[in-house]
Tab-separated table of C-alpha atoms in Angstrom:
chain	number	residue	atom	x	y	z
F	1	MET	CA	0.000	0.000	0.000
F	2	VAL	CA	2.748	2.459	0.939
F	3	PHE	CA	4.804	1.584	-2.121
F	4	ARG	CA	1.825	2.215	-4.370
F	5	LEU	CA	1.693	5.845	-3.135
F	6	PHE	CA	5.255	6.443	-4.222
F	7	THR	CA	4.852	4.786	-7.599
F	8	ASP	CA	1.776	6.784	-8.645
F	9	GLU	CA	2.422	9.157	-11.524
F	10	GLU	CA	1.183	12.185	-9.587
F	11	HIS	CA	3.719	11.611	-6.780
F	12	GLU	CA	6.694	11.106	-9.037
F	13	VAL	CA	8.701	14.298	-8.985
F	14	TRP	CA	11.899	14.876	-10.884
F	15	ASN	CA	13.485	18.271	-10.541
F	16	ASP	CA	16.123	19.080	-13.073
F	17	PRO	CA	19.288	20.362	-11.321
F	18	GLU	CA	19.480	23.302	-13.738
F	19	ASN	CA	15.947	24.367	-12.794
F	20	LEU	CA	16.794	24.064	-9.092
F	21	GLN	CA	19.899	26.218	-9.578
F	22	LEU	CA	17.928	28.811	-11.530
F	23	GLU	CA	15.256	28.926	-8.825
F	24	ALA	CA	17.928	29.285	-6.122
F	25	ARG	CA	19.590	32.162	-8.027
F	26	GLU	CA	16.246	33.947	-8.362
F	27	LYS	CA	15.533	33.587	-4.639
F	28	ILE	CA	19.015	34.861	-3.748
F	29	ALA	CA	18.625	37.870	-6.058
F	30	LYS	CA	15.212	38.646	-4.577
F	31	GLY	CA	16.646	38.441	-1.040
F	32	GLU	CA	19.546	40.722	-1.986
F	33	GLU	CA	17.120	43.297	-3.397
F	34	LYS	CA	15.131	43.241	-0.149
F	35	MET	CA	18.279	43.691	1.963
F	36	LYS	CA	19.476	46.563	-0.253
F	37	ALA	CA	16.109	48.309	0.010
F	38	TYR	CA	16.172	47.959	3.811
F	39	TYR	CA	19.746	49.276	4.005
F	40	ASP	CA	19.005	52.218	1.712
F	41	LYS	CA	15.924	53.098	3.757
F	42	LYS	CA	17.966	53.231	6.983
F	43	LYS	CA	21.020	54.989	5.519
F	44	SER	CA	21.047	58.743	5.691
F	45	GLY	CA	21.875	60.076	2.258
F	46	THR	CA	20.919	63.720	2.652
F	47	LEU	CA	21.449	66.401	5.251
F	48	LEU	CA	18.646	66.244	7.748
F	49	PHE	CA	19.507	69.359	9.743
F	50	ASP	CA	20.531	72.861	8.734
F	51	LYS	CA	22.975	75.164	10.480
F	52	GLY	CA	21.201	76.962	13.331
F	53	GLU	CA	18.508	74.301	13.747
F	54	ILE	CA	17.580	73.245	17.284
F	55	VAL	CA	18.090	69.546	18.099
F	56	VAL	CA	18.520	67.188	21.049
F	57	VAL	CA	21.291	64.587	21.256
F	58	ARG	CA	20.899	61.045	22.565
F	59	ARG	CA	22.901	60.384	25.712
F	60	ASN	CA	24.259	57.170	27.150
F	61	PRO	CA	22.691	56.148	30.456
F	62	LYS	CA	24.852	56.703	33.524
F	63	GLU	CA	26.189	53.531	35.092
F	64	THR	CA	25.198	54.258	38.682
F	65	GLY	CA	23.548	50.931	39.411
F	66	GLU	CA	20.154	52.618	39.401
F	67	SER	CA	17.410	51.927	36.926
F	68	THR	CA	17.931	53.662	33.586
F	69	LYS	CA	14.192	53.926	33.130
F	70	THR	CA	13.983	57.293	34.882
F	71	GLN	CA	17.188	58.759	33.418
F	72	PRO	CA	16.770	61.262	30.570
F	73	ARG	CA	17.408	59.791	27.132
F	74	TYR	CA	18.249	63.055	25.387
F	75	ARG	CA	20.341	66.108	26.228
F	76	GLY	CA	19.309	69.460	24.917
F	77	PRO	CA	18.113	71.701	23.465
F	78	MET	CA	21.198	72.287	21.354
F	79	VAL	CA	21.889	74.158	18.158
F	80	VAL	CA	23.711	72.900	15.047
F	81	THR	CA	26.803	75.099	14.646
F	82	GLU	CA	28.730	73.341	11.882
F	83	ILE	CA	28.108	70.588	9.327
F	84	PRO	CA	31.318	68.642	8.599
F	85	PRO	CA	31.183	65.818	6.005
F	86	SER	CA	29.996	62.233	6.523
F	87	ASP	CA	26.696	62.680	8.393
F	88	THR	CA	28.216	64.344	11.467
F	89	TYR	CA	27.197	67.608	13.071
F	90	ARG	CA	28.967	69.997	15.435
F	91	ILE	CA	26.428	71.018	18.082
F	92	SER	CA	26.515	73.237	21.157
F	93	GLN	CA	24.152	74.263	23.938
F	94	LEU	CA	21.836	77.217	23.478
F	95	GLU	CA	22.662	78.614	26.906
F	96	PRO	CA	25.760	77.875	28.998
F	97	SER	CA	25.245	75.798	32.118
F	98	ASN	CA	27.540	76.339	35.116
F	99	GLY	CA	29.257	79.112	33.173
F	100	ARG	CA	30.461	76.755	30.413
F	101	LEU	CA	29.117	76.128	26.936
F	102	TYR	CA	28.861	72.392	26.148
F	103	ALA	CA	29.838	71.566	22.549
F	104	THR	CA	30.355	68.206	20.874
F	105	THR	CA	30.261	66.359	17.571
F	106	ALA	CA	27.433	63.887	17.007
F	107	HIS	CA	26.383	61.533	14.233
F	108	VAL	CA	23.031	62.147	12.576
F	109	SER	CA	21.677	58.896	14.065
F	110	GLN	CA	22.136	60.358	17.575
F	111	LEU	CA	20.203	63.578	16.851
F	112	LYS	CA	16.510	64.342	16.937
F	113	ALA	CA	14.690	67.533	15.936
């Protein structure tokens, strides 16, 4: 009974190796296109901020042993003072705190308008 199932004409399947390779190439190309589209969507290709625009910068949580849930995630407001190449921005505080003006360089992924 079991052997009859495998010998039926409708269950006999022969896949040509060339067809399998062609199908595999098509699936790989389709996957590569998807990955490229995802990468291009995430990559910053244009300037997102102009000089003089007000932004906040993401900060790393302090390692005090306390919960990071209540710590502020962003520092600011800050103003964009210079736009060097490669998606980086020179930013500084609007008003000095403790008599000093905080200035730093930050990547576009760390900034938020």
